[in-house]
XYZ file of C-alpha atoms in Angstrom:
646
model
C -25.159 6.923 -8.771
C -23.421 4.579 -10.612
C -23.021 1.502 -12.589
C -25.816 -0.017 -15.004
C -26.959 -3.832 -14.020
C -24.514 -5.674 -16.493
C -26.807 -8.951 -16.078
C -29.189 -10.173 -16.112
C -31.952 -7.192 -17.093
C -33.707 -5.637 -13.682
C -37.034 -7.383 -14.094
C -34.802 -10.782 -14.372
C -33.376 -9.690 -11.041
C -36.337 -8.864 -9.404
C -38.029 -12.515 -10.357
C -35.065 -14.040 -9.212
C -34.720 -12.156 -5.904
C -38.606 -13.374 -5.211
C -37.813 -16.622 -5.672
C -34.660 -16.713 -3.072
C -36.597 -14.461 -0.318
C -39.830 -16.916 -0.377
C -37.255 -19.822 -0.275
C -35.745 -18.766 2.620
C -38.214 -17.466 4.087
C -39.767 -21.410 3.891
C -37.052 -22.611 5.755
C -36.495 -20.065 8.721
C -38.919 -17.313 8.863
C -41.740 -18.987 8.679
C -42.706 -21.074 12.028
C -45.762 -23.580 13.023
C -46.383 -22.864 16.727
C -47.267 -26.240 17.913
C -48.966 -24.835 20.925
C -51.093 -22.369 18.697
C -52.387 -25.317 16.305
C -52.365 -27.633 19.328
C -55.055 -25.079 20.693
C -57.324 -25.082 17.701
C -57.349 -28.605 17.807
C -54.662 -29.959 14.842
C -52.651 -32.611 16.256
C -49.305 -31.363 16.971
C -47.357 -34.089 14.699
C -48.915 -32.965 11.473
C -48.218 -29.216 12.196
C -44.741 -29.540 12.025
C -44.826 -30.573 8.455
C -46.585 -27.637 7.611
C -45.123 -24.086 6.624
C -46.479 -21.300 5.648
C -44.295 -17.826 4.487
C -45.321 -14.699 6.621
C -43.237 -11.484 5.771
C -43.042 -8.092 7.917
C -41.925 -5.425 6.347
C -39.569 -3.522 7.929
C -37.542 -7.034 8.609
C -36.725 -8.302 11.944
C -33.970 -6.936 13.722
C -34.318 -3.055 12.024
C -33.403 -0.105 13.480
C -36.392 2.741 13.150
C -35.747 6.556 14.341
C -38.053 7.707 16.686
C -40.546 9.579 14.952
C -40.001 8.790 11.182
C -42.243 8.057 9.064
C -42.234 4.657 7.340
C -44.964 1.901 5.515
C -45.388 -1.178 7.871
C -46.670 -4.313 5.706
C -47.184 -7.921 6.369
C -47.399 -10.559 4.014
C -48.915 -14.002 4.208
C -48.361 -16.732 1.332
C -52.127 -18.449 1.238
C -53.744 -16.578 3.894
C -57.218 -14.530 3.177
C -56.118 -10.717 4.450
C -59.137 -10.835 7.282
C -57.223 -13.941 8.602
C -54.007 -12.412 9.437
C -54.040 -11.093 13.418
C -50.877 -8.681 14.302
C -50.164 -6.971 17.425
C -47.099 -4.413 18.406
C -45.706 -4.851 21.727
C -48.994 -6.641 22.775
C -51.801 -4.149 21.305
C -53.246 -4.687 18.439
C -51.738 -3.407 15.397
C -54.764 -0.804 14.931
C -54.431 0.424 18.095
C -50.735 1.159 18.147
C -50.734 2.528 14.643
C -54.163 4.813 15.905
C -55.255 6.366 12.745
C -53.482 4.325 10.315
C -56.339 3.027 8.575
C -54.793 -0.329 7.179
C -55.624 -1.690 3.805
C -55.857 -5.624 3.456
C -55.338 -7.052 -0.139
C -55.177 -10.033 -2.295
C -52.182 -9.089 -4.303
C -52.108 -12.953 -5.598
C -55.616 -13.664 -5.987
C -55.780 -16.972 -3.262
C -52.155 -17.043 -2.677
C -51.304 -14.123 -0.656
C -53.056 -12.400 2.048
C -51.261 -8.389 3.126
C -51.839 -5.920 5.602
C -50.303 -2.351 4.881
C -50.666 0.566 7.362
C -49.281 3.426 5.176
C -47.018 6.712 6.638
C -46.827 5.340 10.463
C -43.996 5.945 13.057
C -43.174 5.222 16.742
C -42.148 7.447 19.427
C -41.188 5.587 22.012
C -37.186 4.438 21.986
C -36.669 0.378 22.955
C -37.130 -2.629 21.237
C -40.461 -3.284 19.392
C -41.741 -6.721 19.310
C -44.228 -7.684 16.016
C -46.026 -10.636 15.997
C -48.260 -11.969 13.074
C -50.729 -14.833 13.426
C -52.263 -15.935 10.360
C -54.887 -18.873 9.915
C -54.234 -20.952 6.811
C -56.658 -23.944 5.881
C -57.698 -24.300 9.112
C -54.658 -24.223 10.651
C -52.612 -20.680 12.714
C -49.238 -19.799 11.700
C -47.310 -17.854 14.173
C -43.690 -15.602 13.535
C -42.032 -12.801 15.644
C -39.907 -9.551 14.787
C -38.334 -6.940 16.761
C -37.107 -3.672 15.893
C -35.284 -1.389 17.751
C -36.118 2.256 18.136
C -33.635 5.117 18.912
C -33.968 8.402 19.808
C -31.023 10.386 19.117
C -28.855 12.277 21.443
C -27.869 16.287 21.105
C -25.459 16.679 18.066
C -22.508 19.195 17.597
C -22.965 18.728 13.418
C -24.329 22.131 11.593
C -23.473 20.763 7.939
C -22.986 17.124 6.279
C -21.229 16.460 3.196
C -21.026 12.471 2.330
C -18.419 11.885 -0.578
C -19.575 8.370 -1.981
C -16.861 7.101 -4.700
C -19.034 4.341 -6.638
C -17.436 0.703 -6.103
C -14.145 2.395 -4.801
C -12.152 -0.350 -2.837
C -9.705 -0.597 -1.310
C -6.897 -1.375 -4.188
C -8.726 1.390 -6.124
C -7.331 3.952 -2.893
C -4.003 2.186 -3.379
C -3.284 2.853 -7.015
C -5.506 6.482 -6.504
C -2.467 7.187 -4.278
C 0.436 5.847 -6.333
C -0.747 7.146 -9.205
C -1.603 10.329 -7.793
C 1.111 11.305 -4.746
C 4.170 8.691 -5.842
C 6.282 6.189 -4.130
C 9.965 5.773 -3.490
C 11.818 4.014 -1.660
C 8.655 2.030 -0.188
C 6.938 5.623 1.644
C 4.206 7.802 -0.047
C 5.497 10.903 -1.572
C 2.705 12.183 -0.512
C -1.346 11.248 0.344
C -4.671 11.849 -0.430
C -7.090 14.354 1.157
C -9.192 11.082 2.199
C -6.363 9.865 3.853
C -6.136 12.729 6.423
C -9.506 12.089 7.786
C -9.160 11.824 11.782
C -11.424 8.494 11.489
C -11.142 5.802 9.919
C -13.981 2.634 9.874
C -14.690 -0.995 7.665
C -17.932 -0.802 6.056
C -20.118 -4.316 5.533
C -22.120 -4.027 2.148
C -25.029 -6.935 1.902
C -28.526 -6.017 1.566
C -31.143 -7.688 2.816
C -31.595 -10.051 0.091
C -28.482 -11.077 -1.576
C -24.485 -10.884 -0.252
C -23.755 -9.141 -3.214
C -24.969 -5.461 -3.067
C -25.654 -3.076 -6.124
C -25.582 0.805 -6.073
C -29.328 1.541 -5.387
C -29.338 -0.980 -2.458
C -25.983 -0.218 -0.985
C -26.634 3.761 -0.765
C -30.487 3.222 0.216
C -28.776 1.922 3.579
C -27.006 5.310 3.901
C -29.854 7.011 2.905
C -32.237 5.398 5.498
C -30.892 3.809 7.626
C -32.776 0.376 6.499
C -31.615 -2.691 4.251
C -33.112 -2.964 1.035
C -32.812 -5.523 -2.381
C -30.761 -4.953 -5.400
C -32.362 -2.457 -7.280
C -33.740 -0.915 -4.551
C -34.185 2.500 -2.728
C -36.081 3.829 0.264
C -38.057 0.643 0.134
C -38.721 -2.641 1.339
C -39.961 -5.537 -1.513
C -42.955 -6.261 -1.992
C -45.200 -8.549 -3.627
C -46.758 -6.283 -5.876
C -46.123 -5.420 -9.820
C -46.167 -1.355 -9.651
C -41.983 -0.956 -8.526
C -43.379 2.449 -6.830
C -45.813 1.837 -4.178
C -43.470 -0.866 -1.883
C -43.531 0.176 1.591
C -41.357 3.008 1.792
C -38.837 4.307 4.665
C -38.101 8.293 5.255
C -34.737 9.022 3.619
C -32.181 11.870 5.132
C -33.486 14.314 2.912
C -36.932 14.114 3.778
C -35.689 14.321 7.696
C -33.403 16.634 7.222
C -35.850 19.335 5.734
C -38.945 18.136 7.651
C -37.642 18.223 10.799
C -34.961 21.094 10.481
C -35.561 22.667 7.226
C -32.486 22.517 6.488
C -30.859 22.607 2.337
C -29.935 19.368 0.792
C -28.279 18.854 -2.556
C -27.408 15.757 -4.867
C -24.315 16.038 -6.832
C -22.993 13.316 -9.129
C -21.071 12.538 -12.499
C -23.523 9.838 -13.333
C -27.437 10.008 -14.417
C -28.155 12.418 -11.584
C -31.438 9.855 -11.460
C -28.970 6.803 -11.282
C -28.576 4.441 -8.210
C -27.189 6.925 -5.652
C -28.322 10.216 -5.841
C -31.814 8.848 -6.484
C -31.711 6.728 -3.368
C -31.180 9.953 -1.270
C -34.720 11.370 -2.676
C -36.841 8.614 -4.526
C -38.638 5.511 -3.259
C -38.624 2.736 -6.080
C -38.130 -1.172 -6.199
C -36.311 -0.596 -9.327
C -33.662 1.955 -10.474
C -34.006 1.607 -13.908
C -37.280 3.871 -13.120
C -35.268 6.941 -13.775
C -37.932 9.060 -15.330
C -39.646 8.328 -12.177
C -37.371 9.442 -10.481
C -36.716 12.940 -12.035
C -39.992 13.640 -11.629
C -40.100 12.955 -7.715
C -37.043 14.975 -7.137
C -40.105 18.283 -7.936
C -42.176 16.855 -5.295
C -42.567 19.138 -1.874
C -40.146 17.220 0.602
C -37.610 15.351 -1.240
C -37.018 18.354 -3.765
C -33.299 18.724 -3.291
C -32.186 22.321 -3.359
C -28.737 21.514 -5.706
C -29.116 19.039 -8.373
C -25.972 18.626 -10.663
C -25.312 15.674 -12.560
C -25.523 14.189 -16.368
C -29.098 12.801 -17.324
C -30.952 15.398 -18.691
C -32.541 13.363 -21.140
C -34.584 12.318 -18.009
C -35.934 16.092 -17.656
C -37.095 16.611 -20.800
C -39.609 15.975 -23.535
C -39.291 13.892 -25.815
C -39.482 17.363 -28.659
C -36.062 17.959 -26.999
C -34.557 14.151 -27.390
C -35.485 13.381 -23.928
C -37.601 10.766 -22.297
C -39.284 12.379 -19.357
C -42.456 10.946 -17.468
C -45.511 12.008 -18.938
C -43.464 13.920 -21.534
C -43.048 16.510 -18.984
C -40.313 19.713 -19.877
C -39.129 19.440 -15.803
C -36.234 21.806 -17.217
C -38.825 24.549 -17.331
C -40.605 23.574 -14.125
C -37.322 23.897 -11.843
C -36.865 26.954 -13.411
C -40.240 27.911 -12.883
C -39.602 26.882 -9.118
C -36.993 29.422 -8.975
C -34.220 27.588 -9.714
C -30.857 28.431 -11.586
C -30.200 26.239 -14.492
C -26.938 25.455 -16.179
C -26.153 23.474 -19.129
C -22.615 23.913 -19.051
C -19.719 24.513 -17.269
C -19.368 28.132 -18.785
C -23.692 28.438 -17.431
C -22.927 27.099 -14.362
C -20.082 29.755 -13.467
C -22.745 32.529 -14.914
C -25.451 31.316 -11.980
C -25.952 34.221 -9.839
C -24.107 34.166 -6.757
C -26.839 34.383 -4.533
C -28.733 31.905 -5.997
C -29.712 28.768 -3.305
C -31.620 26.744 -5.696
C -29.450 25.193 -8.536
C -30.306 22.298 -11.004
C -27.257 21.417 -13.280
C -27.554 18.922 -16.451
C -24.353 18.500 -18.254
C -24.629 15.504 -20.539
C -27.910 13.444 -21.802
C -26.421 10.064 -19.937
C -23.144 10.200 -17.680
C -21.135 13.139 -17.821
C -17.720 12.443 -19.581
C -14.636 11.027 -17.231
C -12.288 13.346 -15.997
C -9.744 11.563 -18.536
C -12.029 11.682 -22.177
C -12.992 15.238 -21.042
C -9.430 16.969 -19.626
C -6.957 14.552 -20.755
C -7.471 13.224 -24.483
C -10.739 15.651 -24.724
C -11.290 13.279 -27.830
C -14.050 14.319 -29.798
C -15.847 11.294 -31.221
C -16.258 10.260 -27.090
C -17.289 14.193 -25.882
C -19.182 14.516 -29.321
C -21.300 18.292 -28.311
C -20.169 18.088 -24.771
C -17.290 19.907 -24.763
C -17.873 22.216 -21.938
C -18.688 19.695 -18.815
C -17.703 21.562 -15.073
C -15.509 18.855 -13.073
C -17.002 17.170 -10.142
C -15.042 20.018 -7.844
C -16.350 22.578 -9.417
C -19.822 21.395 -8.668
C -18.898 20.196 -5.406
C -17.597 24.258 -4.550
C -20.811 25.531 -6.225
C -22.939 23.466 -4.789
C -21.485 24.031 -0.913
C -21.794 27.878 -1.927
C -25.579 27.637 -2.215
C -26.343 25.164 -0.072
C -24.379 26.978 3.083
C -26.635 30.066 2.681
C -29.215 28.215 4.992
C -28.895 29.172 8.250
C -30.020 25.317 9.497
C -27.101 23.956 7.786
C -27.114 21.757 5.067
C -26.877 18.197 3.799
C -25.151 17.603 0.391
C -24.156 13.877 -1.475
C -21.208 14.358 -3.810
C -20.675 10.948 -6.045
C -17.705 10.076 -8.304
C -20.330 8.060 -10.302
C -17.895 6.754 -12.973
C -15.168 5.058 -10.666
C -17.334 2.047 -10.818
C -18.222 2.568 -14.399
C -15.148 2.440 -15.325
C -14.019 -0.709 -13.308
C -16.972 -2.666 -14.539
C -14.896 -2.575 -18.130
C -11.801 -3.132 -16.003
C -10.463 0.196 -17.205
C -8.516 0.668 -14.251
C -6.295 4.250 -15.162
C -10.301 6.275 -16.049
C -11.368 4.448 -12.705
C -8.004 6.115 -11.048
C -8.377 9.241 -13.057
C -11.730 9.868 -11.692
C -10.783 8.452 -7.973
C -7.991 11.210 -7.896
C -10.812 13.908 -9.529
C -12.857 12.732 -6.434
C -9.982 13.127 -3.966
C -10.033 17.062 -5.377
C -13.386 17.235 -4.665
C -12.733 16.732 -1.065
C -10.179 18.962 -0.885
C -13.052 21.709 -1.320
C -14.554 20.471 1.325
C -11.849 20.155 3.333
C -10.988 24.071 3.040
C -14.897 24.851 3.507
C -14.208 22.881 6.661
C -11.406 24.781 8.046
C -13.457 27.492 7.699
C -16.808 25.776 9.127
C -15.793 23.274 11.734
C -19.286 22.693 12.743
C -19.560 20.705 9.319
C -18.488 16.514 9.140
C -16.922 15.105 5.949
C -17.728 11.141 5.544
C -15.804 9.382 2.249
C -16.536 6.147 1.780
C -17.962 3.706 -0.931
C -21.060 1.825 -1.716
C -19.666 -1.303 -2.676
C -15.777 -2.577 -4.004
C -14.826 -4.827 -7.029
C -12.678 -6.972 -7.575
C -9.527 -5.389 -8.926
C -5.778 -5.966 -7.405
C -2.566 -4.479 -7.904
C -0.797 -7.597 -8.264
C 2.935 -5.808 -9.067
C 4.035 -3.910 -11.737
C 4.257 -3.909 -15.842
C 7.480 -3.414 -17.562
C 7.406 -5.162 -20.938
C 11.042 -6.560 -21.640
C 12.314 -9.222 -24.574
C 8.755 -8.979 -26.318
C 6.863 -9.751 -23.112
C 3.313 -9.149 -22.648
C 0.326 -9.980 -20.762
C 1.024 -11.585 -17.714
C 4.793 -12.889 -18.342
C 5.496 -9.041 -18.336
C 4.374 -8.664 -14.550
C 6.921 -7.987 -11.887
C 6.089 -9.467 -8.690
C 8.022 -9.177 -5.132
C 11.386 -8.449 -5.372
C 10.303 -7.793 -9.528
C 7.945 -5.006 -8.984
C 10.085 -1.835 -9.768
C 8.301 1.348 -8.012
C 5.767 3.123 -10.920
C 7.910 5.451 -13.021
C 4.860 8.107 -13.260
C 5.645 12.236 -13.095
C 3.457 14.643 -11.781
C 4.923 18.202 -12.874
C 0.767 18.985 -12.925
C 0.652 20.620 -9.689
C -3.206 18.939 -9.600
C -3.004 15.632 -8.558
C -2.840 14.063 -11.718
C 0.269 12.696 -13.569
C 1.600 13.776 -16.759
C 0.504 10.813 -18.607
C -0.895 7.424 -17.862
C 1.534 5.989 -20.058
C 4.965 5.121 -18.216
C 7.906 2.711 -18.595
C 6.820 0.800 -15.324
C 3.060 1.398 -14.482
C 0.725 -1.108 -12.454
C -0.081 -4.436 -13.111
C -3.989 -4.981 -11.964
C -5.797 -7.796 -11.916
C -9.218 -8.626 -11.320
C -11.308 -11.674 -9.588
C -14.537 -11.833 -11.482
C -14.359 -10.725 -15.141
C -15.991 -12.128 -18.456
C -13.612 -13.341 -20.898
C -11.161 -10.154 -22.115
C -7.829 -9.405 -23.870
C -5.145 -7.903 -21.601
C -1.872 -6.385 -23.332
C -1.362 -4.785 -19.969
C -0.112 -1.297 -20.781
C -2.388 -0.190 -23.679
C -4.704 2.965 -22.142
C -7.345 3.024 -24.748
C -8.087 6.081 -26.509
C -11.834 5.729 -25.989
C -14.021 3.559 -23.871
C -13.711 0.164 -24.712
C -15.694 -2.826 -22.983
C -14.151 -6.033 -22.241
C -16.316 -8.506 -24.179
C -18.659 -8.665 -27.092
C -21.460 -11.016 -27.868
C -20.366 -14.557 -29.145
C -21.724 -14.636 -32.844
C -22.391 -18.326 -32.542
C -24.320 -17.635 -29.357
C -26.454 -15.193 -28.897
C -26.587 -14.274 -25.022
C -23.091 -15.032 -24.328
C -19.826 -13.219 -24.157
C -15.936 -13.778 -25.792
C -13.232 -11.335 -25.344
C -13.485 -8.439 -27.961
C -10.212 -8.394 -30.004
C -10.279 -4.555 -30.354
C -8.357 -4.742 -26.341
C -5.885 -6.983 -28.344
C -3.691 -4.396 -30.671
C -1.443 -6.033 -33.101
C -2.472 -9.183 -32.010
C -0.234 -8.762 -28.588
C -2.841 -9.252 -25.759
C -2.934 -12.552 -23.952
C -6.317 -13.837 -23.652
C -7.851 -13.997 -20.409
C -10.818 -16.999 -19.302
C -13.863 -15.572 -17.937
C -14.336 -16.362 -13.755
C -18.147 -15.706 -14.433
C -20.972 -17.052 -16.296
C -20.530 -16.689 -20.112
C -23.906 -14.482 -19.595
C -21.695 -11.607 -18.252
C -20.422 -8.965 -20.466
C -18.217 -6.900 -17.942
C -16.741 -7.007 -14.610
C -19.343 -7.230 -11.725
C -19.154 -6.114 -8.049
C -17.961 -8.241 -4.925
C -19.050 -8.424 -1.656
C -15.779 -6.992 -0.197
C -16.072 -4.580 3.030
C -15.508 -1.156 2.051
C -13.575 2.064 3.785
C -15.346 5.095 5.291
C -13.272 8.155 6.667
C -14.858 10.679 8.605
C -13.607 14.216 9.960
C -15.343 16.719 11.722
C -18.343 16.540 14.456
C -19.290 13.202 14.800
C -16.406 11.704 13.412
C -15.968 8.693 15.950
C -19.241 6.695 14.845
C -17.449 5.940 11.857
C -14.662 4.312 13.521
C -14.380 0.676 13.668
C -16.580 -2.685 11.732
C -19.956 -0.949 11.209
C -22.926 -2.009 9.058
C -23.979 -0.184 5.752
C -27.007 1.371 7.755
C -24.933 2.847 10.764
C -23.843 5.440 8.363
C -26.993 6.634 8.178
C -27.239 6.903 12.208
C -23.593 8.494 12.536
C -25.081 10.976 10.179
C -28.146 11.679 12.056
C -26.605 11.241 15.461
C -23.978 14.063 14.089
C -26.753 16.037 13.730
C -28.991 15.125 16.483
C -32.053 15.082 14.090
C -35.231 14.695 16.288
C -38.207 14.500 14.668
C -39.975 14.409 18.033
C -38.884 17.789 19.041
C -40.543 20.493 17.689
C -37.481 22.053 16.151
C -36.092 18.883 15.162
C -32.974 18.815 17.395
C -32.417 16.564 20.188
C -32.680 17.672 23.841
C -31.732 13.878 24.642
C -28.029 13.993 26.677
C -27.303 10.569 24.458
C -28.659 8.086 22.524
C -31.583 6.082 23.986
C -33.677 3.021 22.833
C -30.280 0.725 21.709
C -27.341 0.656 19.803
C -25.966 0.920 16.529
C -22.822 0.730 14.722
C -19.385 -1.358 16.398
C -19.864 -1.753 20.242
C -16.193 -2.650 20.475
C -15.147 0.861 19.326
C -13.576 2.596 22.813
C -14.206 6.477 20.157
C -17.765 5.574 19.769
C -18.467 3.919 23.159
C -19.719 6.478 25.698
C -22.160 7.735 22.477
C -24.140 4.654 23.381
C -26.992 4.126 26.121
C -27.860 0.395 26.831
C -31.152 -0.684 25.891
């Protein structure tokens, strides 16, 4: 997935994200029900003063597929466990979760009270209505939450392949584009294969927990189709210490080959145990668990049949400069499992053509961007990895093995380094790796023609805050910002493209882009310089420690203008916004993406595309249409007649 937490560490995010939840759950969630104190006897006047924080996890106003598995868990601050009374649609809890077998726990010795029932689900489509009563000194606390179930209708979807570009905005498509295609004369030269997508939609991003999303949050929504907290995947927060046993939600791969048996594959230039891919397999409060992770992805139903990514260090012991859980050699035990393994580019190309199981490490950390590894192919940034496949290559291999399965298949393809690139505000490697992205849907896009039973979805997990504000010519010794062109100013980009690959000749130009960004630590900008390695924007302040100045290395010669930071001096890089985000969408299915939809309707255009059922015994839908409720923008005249009213 994506981009590493630049502040403050996980665990500090985690504490912090506690504290907001309980606050506001204080002031909203929680609820004295006059008439339930008035009825054991407290005078109604001195109930109102009281509050009490109850929790339900999943959180009011989820939507839960009929039939999928997923932890239910309530939470009371101060109750005793045997105090806390909950009933589903008027049973009791035990009842309507028959054979459950709930555990009730202290997790905060006298503080907190819980109530987990563990792998439940529920069949029935319509709203579901929770309500948790919980006696408290004396005194009964009272809260509601509804969910909504839906049963899906019949789908026309064989094959899924979502194309997440990490933190790709929408100024990040804009300059992708110019770069890429050209411009004269005002009109495209050309455009992008994401640009030809039949539908086109506005993603929200916010978890449940903060406006701001990260990675492992953000693509936990597409994953399950619930909300979940920075850091986050396949989970809801809990109370507890251990970030692996929150209550957990079923995750498209687990559906997809429980219910239909069908292949799934994770394919990423990241960690292939980062943020993203992870949240389509794993179940942890916190991504930094990667080790965990790796491990998981051996585990009978999550074990993802294509695997290709950096992050091998993850898979291996630590007599092989890895750091794996239990100091496991996982390397041997996919093999073992009857996978193909590749190292390399070169490896990867030798993998038997028939084989349908293929796990791909090319790099100890994040693979190399597409501009270190094609472009300058500088040797103190690819040290030993020299021979790294490009994210269409693995995208074609990976569709090759994957389409084998006569089910169909299910395959995530991440551009991992768009957004680690744009956290340094290194906007031409962000570009560089947008327009290898682009390539990799144009694979799909001619497996497509070929397969029309198979949707495409592009979109992003979250934006930042980069803008293409004009464009740089330096003139008379100008630099910085007195060397932008703006309105009538900004000449058209002077970049060639003789390639024939969707790259330009060089990054370096006479009149390139001026970008800008919103929310950056303190940093040098000379405007046209494209660094010849990595370079981050800031270093720690000698004076002090824990805060960040501008590095002078971005200043060359002295010639770059010095830019304030817009965030706290704590922040060492560029950090993500809560901007809405594109999706495009071709293919079977392609209308739910159309319009304003929520972060988790992705996940239900993708399992309404495929009519997954996990009521039926073959896992496809003999519904006509979607029952139970809605989902995604109501308003959307495409989407409409997909809907059935609750």
């Amino acid at each position: 997935m994506s981009e590493s937490t630049p502040f403050p560490t996980p665990d500090g995010v985690l504490r912090q994200r506690s504290r907001g939840i309980a606050r506001r759950a204080v002031l909203g969630t929680a609820v004295t029900a006059s008439a339930i104190v008035a009825t054991h006897g407290v005078p109604e006047a001195s109930a109102q003063t009281a509050t009490v924080v109850i929790k339900a996890l999943p959180i009011d106003r989820a939507n839960i597929l009929a039939g999928s598995r997923f932890d239910f868990r309530v939470e009371v601050a101060g109750a005793q466990p045997d105090r806390i009374e909950i009933t589903v649609n008027g049973q009791d809890a035990d009842t309507f979760f028959k054979g459950a077998n709930p555990v009730r726990t202290n997790e905060i010795a006298g503080k907190s009270g819980e109530v987990t029932y563990r792998n439940v689900t529920v069949a029935n489509p319509g709203p579901v209505a929770v309500q948790v009563i919980a006696t408290v000194a004396g005194r009964s606390y009272v809260d509601t939450f509804t969910w909504t179930v839906l049963r899906m209708g019949a789908g026309q979807a064989r094959n899924v392949i979502l194309f997440i570009a990490d933190g790709m905005g929408y100024p990040t498509i804009t300059a992708t584009r110019i770069v890429s295609r050209g411009i004269t004369e005002g009109k495209y030269d050309g455009f992008l294969n994401m640009d030809r997508m039949e539908y086109r939609g506005t993603v929200t991003t916010s978890g449940y927990d903060a406006l701001v999303t990260d990675s492992a949050n953000s693509a936990s929504a597409y994953a399950t189709g619930h909300k979940s907290v920075v850091n986050g995947m396949g989970i809801y927060e809990d109370n507890t210490k251990d970030p692996t046993d929150d209550p957990r939600v079923e995750n498209i791969i687990e559906l997809a080959k429980r219910t239909r048996r069908m292949a799934t594959g994770l394919v990423s230039t990241a960690d292939i145990t980062d943020a993203t891919p992870a949240a389509f397999a794993a179940h942890t409060r916190r991504r930094s668990e990667q080790a965990f992770v790796a491990s998981t992805y051996l585990e009978d139903g999550h074990r993802p049949d294509v695997i290709m990514g950096g992050g091998s260090r993850w898979f291996l012991p630590k007599a092989q400069q890895g750091a794996s859980a239990d100091d496991r050699d996982l390397v041997a035990e996919f093999r073992a499992a009857g996978y193909a393994v590749a190292a390399t580019r070169t490896e990867l190309r030798g993998t038997p053509a028939s084989a349908t199981k293929l796990l791909g490490l090319f790099h100890t950390g994040n693979m190399s961007v597409w501009y270190d590894r094609e472009e300058t192919k500088n040797p103190n940034v690819l040290g030993k990895f020299t021979d790294q496949p490009s994210l269409p290559e693995m995208t074609g291999r990976a569709i090759d093995a994957l389409a084998t399965n006569p089910n169909g298949f299910f395959l995530m393809v991440e551009a991992g380094s768009v957004d680690k690139q744009l956290h340094p505000m290194d906007w031409v490697r962000a570009v560089y790796d947008n327009i290898e992205f682009d390539n990799a849907i144009g694979v799909a896009r001619r497996f497509q023609e070929k397969n029309p039973d198979t949707l495409i979805i592009v979109t992003a997990d979250h934006s930042h805050a980069m803008s293409i504000t004009g464009t740089y010519t330096p003139y008379e010794g100008k630099i910085g910002p007195d060397a932008v062109g703006t309105y009538e100013q900004s000449a058209f980009p002077t970049f060639t493209r003789k390639r024939g690959d969707g790259f330009p000749d060089s990054p370096s130009t006479k009149t390139t882009l001026a970008v800008g960004w919103a929310n950056h630590p303190e940093y040098y900008d000379d405007g046209t310089t494209v660094w010849a390695e990595p370079l981050g924007p800031s270093i720690e302040d000698p004076q002090v420690k824990g805060t960040y100045i501008g590095d002078p290395k971005r200043a060359p010669s002295g010639k770059g203008v010095l830019m304030p930071r817009t965030v706290p001096a704590s922040v060492n890089s560029e950090v993500h916004t809560a901007d809405d985000v594109p999706v495009m969408a071709s293919g079977p299915g392609s209308e739910f993406f159309n319009g304003l939809v929520d972060n988790t309707d992705l996940f239900w255009g993708i399992v309404a595309s495929l009519g997954i059922d996990p009521l039926s015994p073959n896992g496809r839908s003999p519904m006509g249409k979607i029952t139970g409720g809605r989902f995604g923008d109501p308003a959307n005249p495409a989407s409409r007649p997909h809907f059935a009213k609750p």
